[in-house]
């Protein structure tokens, strides 16, 4: 089973510190950029290329209403990812526990995010996930305070002045290995720990947590003075527009690379291709189609033949870079239709496996990818078994201006 990454969007609080100033509306439901505030956090997370899904946590008494709202918003500005809505708990940490229970079994990595931080960039999440992939179990963003910090007693008398360079003001999203986070919450429950972020529970359980550079703009809407940050009520995304991208590629047989199609090694064919990278003609056509959707040129411009970095490069890795670019522009893929034209090999024994692998590489459901194969009736270079061609058509929704 592929290891998935999901984000938990915490929107189950009361927003007590802001309620009076906000006219009794809990802050996550305040209007911002034409939608409730929590939606901005969701849209930013949905642009994180490696994300597979989102869990929204809402106050139990508002769950049905809020879930309806998510459905409506997703119909006009699709997140492009599966999502789940669930009921939060009394305290923030209880909401996280409920979210962990709602995650699908395939989820191995999680981002926990306060919905009250609508300005966190997708790039911040990507940096956190990079460190998680490098083997850390907990990675959080933080900034060195600009002010000197004092530790005081109940009467306000200073006990201590910690060195500023060792202090971090930490933010969300916080990235965790799911198992480590579950273990840390179980440990915290046993000791009845009360915490204000998830990293504190890992620390208490003796699991190391890495702090990386946070973002100055990533503030949490908390106090009345923060409401000024939500002045912009222009819709961030106008209606999404449909777009298509077409890709076409040819490879000559011979050379040294074993034949790969859609990332799948075509075994027992003895066919090889001449290519600078791994010569996966289908993924090359697909990348061009994706770049077409993004108005971003072609693979020749992004991965030039002349660059030794791409000698023998895995097309699946290049595809993940292209996907990152496409997702970063807010594009939501809706469907992929692929055609391979070749006299040899016979594609039918591999058809299902290739389509499934392409869906997996694009983080799409299997029914969103179709693969066809055809011959050219013995005509031309495919008919002469001198080479193979592939075509890809990608349909997607893109933001109004991107
Ligand atoms: N949160 C949650 N479940 C709770 C409490 C908080 O999901 N039981 C969420 C909030 O909705 C918020 C985030 O956790 O997005 C960070 O918490 P905080 O800023 O403290 O928000 P609130 O608890 O809502 O605000 P306050 O503390 O002022 O009541
Ligand atoms: Mg709170």
XYZ file of C-alpha atoms and ligand atoms in Angstrom:
432
model
C 0.000 0.000 0.000
C 1.319 3.468 -0.901
C 2.124 5.665 2.047
C -0.154 8.676 1.914
C 0.179 12.160 3.400
C -2.932 13.857 4.791
C -3.495 17.241 6.381
C -5.641 17.853 9.451
C -7.311 21.266 9.433
C -8.304 22.188 12.956
C -11.451 24.293 12.905
C -13.219 23.002 15.994
C -12.341 25.759 18.464
C -14.589 28.430 19.977
C -12.354 31.406 19.170
C -13.088 32.787 22.656
C -10.408 35.479 22.583
C -11.952 36.977 19.465
C -15.625 36.271 19.836
C -16.845 39.616 21.128
C -14.893 41.572 18.507
C -16.033 39.136 15.805
C -19.750 39.498 16.560
C -19.990 36.080 18.243
C -18.762 34.218 15.144
C -16.001 31.674 15.835
C -12.919 32.948 14.015
C -12.562 30.007 11.602
C -15.944 30.981 10.102
C -15.170 34.697 9.645
C -15.351 35.817 6.013
C -12.005 36.079 4.251
C -11.413 36.202 0.503
C -15.020 35.358 -0.255
C -15.211 32.228 1.918
C -14.963 31.272 5.599
C -11.428 31.677 6.944
C -10.793 27.932 7.314
C -11.234 27.541 3.543
C -8.116 29.658 2.819
C -6.082 27.260 4.963
C -7.575 24.314 3.065
C -6.876 25.842 -0.362
C -3.239 26.525 0.589
C -2.777 22.970 1.867
C -4.440 21.483 -1.216
C -1.656 23.119 -3.252
C 1.005 21.048 -1.465
C 2.088 18.643 -4.213
C 2.565 15.589 -2.017
C -0.773 15.814 -0.239
C -3.300 12.996 -0.687
C -6.250 14.273 1.325
C -7.643 16.605 3.980
C -9.518 16.113 7.243
C -11.610 19.050 8.449
C -12.364 19.147 12.161
C -15.428 21.191 13.125
C -17.259 21.840 16.422
C -19.614 18.857 16.960
C -22.726 21.086 17.013
C -21.711 22.739 13.717
C -20.487 19.618 11.902
C -23.455 19.053 9.579
C -23.697 22.715 8.586
C -19.930 23.091 8.085
C -19.688 19.846 6.075
C -22.408 21.202 3.772
C -20.425 24.397 3.381
C -17.277 22.451 2.426
C -19.245 20.538 -0.180
C -20.570 23.774 -1.670
C -17.155 25.464 -1.714
C -15.539 22.375 -3.223
C -18.110 22.384 -6.027
C -17.122 25.902 -7.144
C -13.407 25.899 -6.258
C -12.404 22.221 -6.104
C -9.608 21.179 -3.782
C -8.741 18.331 -6.157
C -8.258 15.977 -3.217
C -10.452 13.646 -1.187
C -11.600 15.087 2.126
C -13.313 13.997 5.327
C -15.259 16.169 7.791
C -15.323 15.072 11.431
C -16.237 16.363 14.884
C -13.550 17.934 17.073
C -13.233 17.646 20.838
C -13.233 19.833 23.919
C -9.592 20.943 23.661
C -7.352 21.347 20.625
C -5.500 18.132 21.464
C -8.818 16.228 21.664
C -9.639 17.468 18.172
C -6.319 16.081 16.916
C -7.046 12.691 18.518
C -10.437 12.579 16.771
C -8.765 13.548 13.487
C -6.188 10.762 13.800
C -9.044 8.290 14.260
C -10.730 9.604 11.099
C -7.647 9.227 8.854
C -7.608 6.411 6.287
C -5.301 3.422 6.996
C -2.976 4.314 4.076
C -2.048 7.620 5.732
C 1.498 7.439 7.117
C 2.410 11.140 7.312
C 0.287 13.995 8.650
C 0.361 17.765 8.652
C -1.544 19.274 11.582
C -2.652 22.836 10.843
C -4.573 25.514 12.725
C -7.305 26.766 10.409
C -6.710 30.174 12.002
C -3.388 30.399 10.087
C -4.601 31.158 6.562
C -1.300 32.637 5.356
C 0.978 29.557 5.588
C 2.415 28.927 2.112
C 2.343 25.537 0.345
C 6.153 25.777 0.099
C 6.411 25.724 3.899
C 4.541 22.402 4.010
C 6.793 21.011 1.275
C 9.899 21.898 3.312
C 8.411 20.184 6.378
C 7.568 17.059 4.361
C 11.107 17.002 2.889
C 12.509 16.672 6.420
C 9.947 14.005 7.267
C 11.011 12.071 4.162
C 14.620 12.426 5.337
C 13.731 10.414 8.458
C 12.583 12.888 11.115
C 9.447 11.873 13.033
C 8.344 15.402 13.913
C 9.161 18.626 12.019
C 7.759 22.041 12.918
C 8.242 25.620 11.672
C 9.552 28.278 14.064
C 11.027 31.769 14.130
C 13.559 33.305 16.482
C 11.687 35.965 18.516
C 12.480 39.569 17.675
C 11.829 40.541 21.298
C 13.773 39.385 24.328
C 11.749 36.833 26.295
C 11.549 36.693 30.121
C 10.300 33.904 32.296
C 8.313 35.431 35.175
C 6.588 34.206 38.329
C 2.904 34.724 39.202
C 3.688 38.189 40.608
C 5.403 39.260 37.404
C 8.904 39.177 38.842
C 11.540 37.971 36.393
C 13.004 34.557 37.113
C 15.096 34.134 34.026
C 16.086 35.576 30.623
C 16.690 32.686 28.219
C 19.148 33.326 25.358
C 17.101 34.493 22.380
C 19.107 32.491 19.865
C 17.877 29.288 21.524
C 14.209 30.275 21.429
C 11.677 29.640 18.658
C 8.125 30.888 18.254
C 6.513 27.888 16.665
C 3.750 27.708 14.105
C 1.673 25.196 12.210
C 1.537 23.200 9.956
C 3.461 20.681 12.021
C 4.489 17.494 10.210
C 4.598 14.091 11.835
C 4.929 10.431 11.181
C 1.400 9.318 11.949
C 2.550 6.486 14.193
C 4.791 8.771 16.264
C 1.975 11.311 16.669
C -0.489 8.615 17.758
C 2.038 7.243 20.204
C 2.743 10.734 21.589
C -0.982 11.456 22.064
C -1.487 8.129 23.846
C 1.448 8.937 26.136
C 0.076 12.440 26.790
C -3.346 11.044 27.670
C -1.831 8.634 30.156
C -0.009 11.496 31.899
C -2.996 13.850 31.453
C -0.771 16.428 29.768
C -2.319 19.680 28.621
C -0.484 21.138 25.632
C -1.010 23.845 23.020
C 0.745 22.122 20.123
C 1.348 18.531 19.027
C 5.128 18.760 19.058
C 4.966 19.169 22.867
C 3.496 15.673 23.110
C 6.333 14.175 21.058
C 8.830 15.995 23.267
C 7.145 14.553 26.371
C 7.308 11.076 24.826
C 11.038 11.506 24.141
C 10.627 11.665 20.350
C 12.978 14.246 18.776
C 11.346 17.187 17.010
C 13.168 19.280 14.400
C 12.427 23.007 14.073
C 12.930 24.518 10.615
C 12.511 28.142 9.532
C 8.889 29.275 9.714
C 7.317 32.199 7.857
C 6.891 35.707 9.296
C 3.554 36.068 7.491
C 2.227 32.841 9.010
C 0.414 34.464 11.921
C -2.478 32.926 13.818
C -5.644 35.029 13.920
C -6.075 35.139 17.694
C -6.844 38.599 19.111
C -9.146 41.472 18.010
C -6.191 43.417 16.546
C -5.525 40.477 14.175
C -8.883 41.052 12.462
C -7.250 43.807 10.386
C -5.391 41.002 8.572
C -8.720 39.745 7.196
C -9.706 42.971 5.412
C -9.344 41.458 1.955
C -12.710 39.971 1.198
C -12.179 39.713 -2.563
C -12.552 36.077 -3.639
C -9.029 34.608 -3.893
C -10.131 32.314 -6.647
C -12.768 33.281 -9.108
C -14.543 30.360 -10.719
C -12.171 27.622 -11.895
C -11.813 27.358 -15.667
C -11.471 24.130 -17.628
C -8.184 23.642 -19.466
C -6.567 20.903 -21.539
C -3.016 19.925 -22.386
C -1.808 17.748 -25.232
C 1.449 15.804 -25.280
C 3.120 13.766 -28.003
C 6.434 11.901 -27.998
C 8.369 9.365 -30.062
C 11.275 7.081 -29.213
C 13.419 5.059 -31.554
C 14.019 1.392 -30.700
C 17.606 0.213 -30.226
C 20.027 1.871 -27.839
C 20.610 0.847 -24.290
C 17.513 1.599 -22.213
C 15.104 -1.256 -21.429
C 11.560 -0.325 -22.470
C 9.484 1.402 -19.789
C 5.955 2.659 -20.302
C 4.160 4.724 -17.667
C 6.908 3.779 -15.213
C 6.322 0.047 -15.770
C 9.209 -2.084 -17.042
C 8.018 -4.051 -20.097
C 9.486 -7.448 -19.346
C 10.272 -10.232 -21.825
C 10.099 -7.890 -24.803
C 13.869 -7.509 -25.477
C 12.952 -4.032 -26.707
C 15.228 -1.149 -25.899
C 14.957 2.558 -26.636
C 17.420 5.285 -27.526
C 17.026 8.111 -25.051
C 18.855 10.578 -22.869
C 16.636 9.913 -19.818
C 15.078 6.507 -19.130
C 13.144 6.866 -22.402
C 9.631 6.397 -21.053
C 7.738 7.689 -24.085
C 4.361 7.621 -22.321
C 5.473 9.648 -19.300
C 7.217 12.109 -21.618
C 3.979 12.696 -23.543
C 2.141 12.982 -20.236
C 4.601 15.571 -18.865
C 4.176 17.690 -21.995
C 0.390 17.507 -21.604
C 0.654 18.583 -17.951
C 2.969 21.463 -18.860
C 0.455 22.370 -21.562
C -2.275 22.759 -18.926
C 0.018 24.998 -16.897
C 1.097 27.139 -19.891
C 4.624 26.190 -18.883
C 6.358 25.226 -22.133
C 7.599 21.675 -22.678
C 9.899 19.089 -21.104
C 12.735 20.052 -23.431
C 12.805 23.451 -21.718
C 12.538 22.041 -18.180
C 14.862 19.022 -18.533
C 17.206 19.738 -21.480
C 19.010 16.825 -23.209
C 22.222 18.795 -22.902
C 22.098 18.693 -19.095
C 24.042 15.722 -17.657
C 21.704 15.757 -14.599
C 19.044 14.143 -16.764
C 21.267 11.373 -18.207
C 19.330 8.169 -17.422
C 16.935 10.187 -15.224
C 13.827 8.389 -13.983
C 10.824 9.848 -15.791
C 8.723 9.159 -12.694
C 10.956 11.550 -10.726
C 10.770 14.180 -13.482
C 6.994 13.733 -13.520
C 6.811 14.444 -9.784
C 8.648 17.752 -10.444
C 6.193 18.636 -13.210
C 3.286 17.713 -10.952
C 4.680 19.974 -8.245
C 4.740 22.864 -10.733
C 1.181 22.138 -11.887
C -0.243 21.773 -8.358
C 1.672 24.878 -7.267
C -0.329 26.881 -9.824
C -3.557 25.718 -8.219
C -4.429 23.408 -11.125
C -6.699 20.474 -10.287
C -6.401 17.487 -12.639
C -9.696 15.937 -13.627
C -8.867 13.325 -16.270
C -6.001 11.794 -18.239
C -6.424 9.952 -21.520
C -3.371 8.177 -22.974
C -2.684 6.421 -26.264
C 0.329 4.303 -27.152
C 0.944 3.617 -30.832
C 3.231 0.623 -31.485
C 3.409 -2.586 -33.506
C 5.477 -4.105 -30.714
C 5.225 -4.719 -27.804
C 1.651 -5.868 -27.375
C 0.278 -3.466 -24.762
C -2.817 -5.375 -23.591
C -0.985 -7.575 -21.007
C 0.394 -4.405 -19.381
C -2.537 -2.040 -19.932
C -4.085 -2.230 -16.472
C -0.763 -2.097 -14.649
C 0.418 0.931 -16.638
C -2.853 2.860 -16.155
C -2.829 2.074 -12.451
C 0.771 3.212 -12.086
C 0.122 6.476 -13.918
C -2.876 7.139 -11.630
C -0.632 6.447 -8.656
C 2.118 8.786 -9.925
C -0.440 11.570 -10.447
C -2.222 10.947 -7.107
C -5.450 10.323 -9.034
C -8.122 7.668 -8.685
C -7.841 4.766 -11.132
C -10.994 5.794 -13.005
C -9.405 9.177 -13.788
C -6.782 7.581 -16.052
C -7.535 5.771 -19.291
C -4.962 4.007 -21.475
C -5.518 2.951 -25.065
C -3.166 1.260 -27.503
C -3.173 1.119 -31.260
C -1.036 0.004 -34.197
C -0.603 1.813 -37.506
C -1.516 -1.160 -39.659
C 2.106 -1.887 -40.531
C 2.611 1.622 -41.904
C 5.361 4.066 -41.056
C 8.088 3.683 -38.431
C 5.858 2.047 -35.827
C 4.707 -0.415 -38.483
C 8.348 -1.170 -39.293
C 8.938 -1.765 -35.548
C 11.546 0.965 -35.539
C 9.994 2.918 -32.726
C 7.047 3.780 -30.514
C 4.895 6.874 -30.029
C 2.578 8.084 -27.309
C -0.047 10.764 -26.944
C -1.518 12.224 -23.777
C -4.496 14.444 -23.194
C -4.926 15.992 -19.756
C -8.043 17.846 -18.682
C -7.995 20.000 -15.591
C -9.474 22.995 -13.812
C -7.299 26.035 -13.331
C -7.705 29.244 -11.350
C -8.937 32.265 -13.270
C -5.508 33.899 -13.255
C -2.478 31.768 -12.486
N -9.162 24.046 17.787
C -9.824 22.859 17.547
N -10.470 22.229 18.579
C -10.495 22.762 19.813
C -9.803 23.972 20.073
C -9.137 24.593 19.029
O -9.835 22.379 16.413
N -11.155 22.128 20.784
C -8.519 24.741 16.663
C -9.036 26.165 16.461
O -10.210 26.165 15.652
C -7.868 26.880 15.849
C -6.648 26.078 16.280
O -7.146 24.890 16.889
O -7.903 26.914 14.423
C -5.746 26.853 17.205
O -6.388 27.121 18.425
P -6.706 28.566 19.004
O -6.014 29.611 18.214
O -6.507 28.505 20.461
O -8.259 28.716 18.630
P -9.516 28.677 19.577
O -9.351 27.674 20.637
O -10.720 28.577 18.704
O -9.475 30.157 20.185
P -9.481 30.579 21.722
O -8.331 29.863 22.359
O -9.359 32.053 21.694
O -10.817 30.119 22.256
Mg -7.728 27.803 22.101
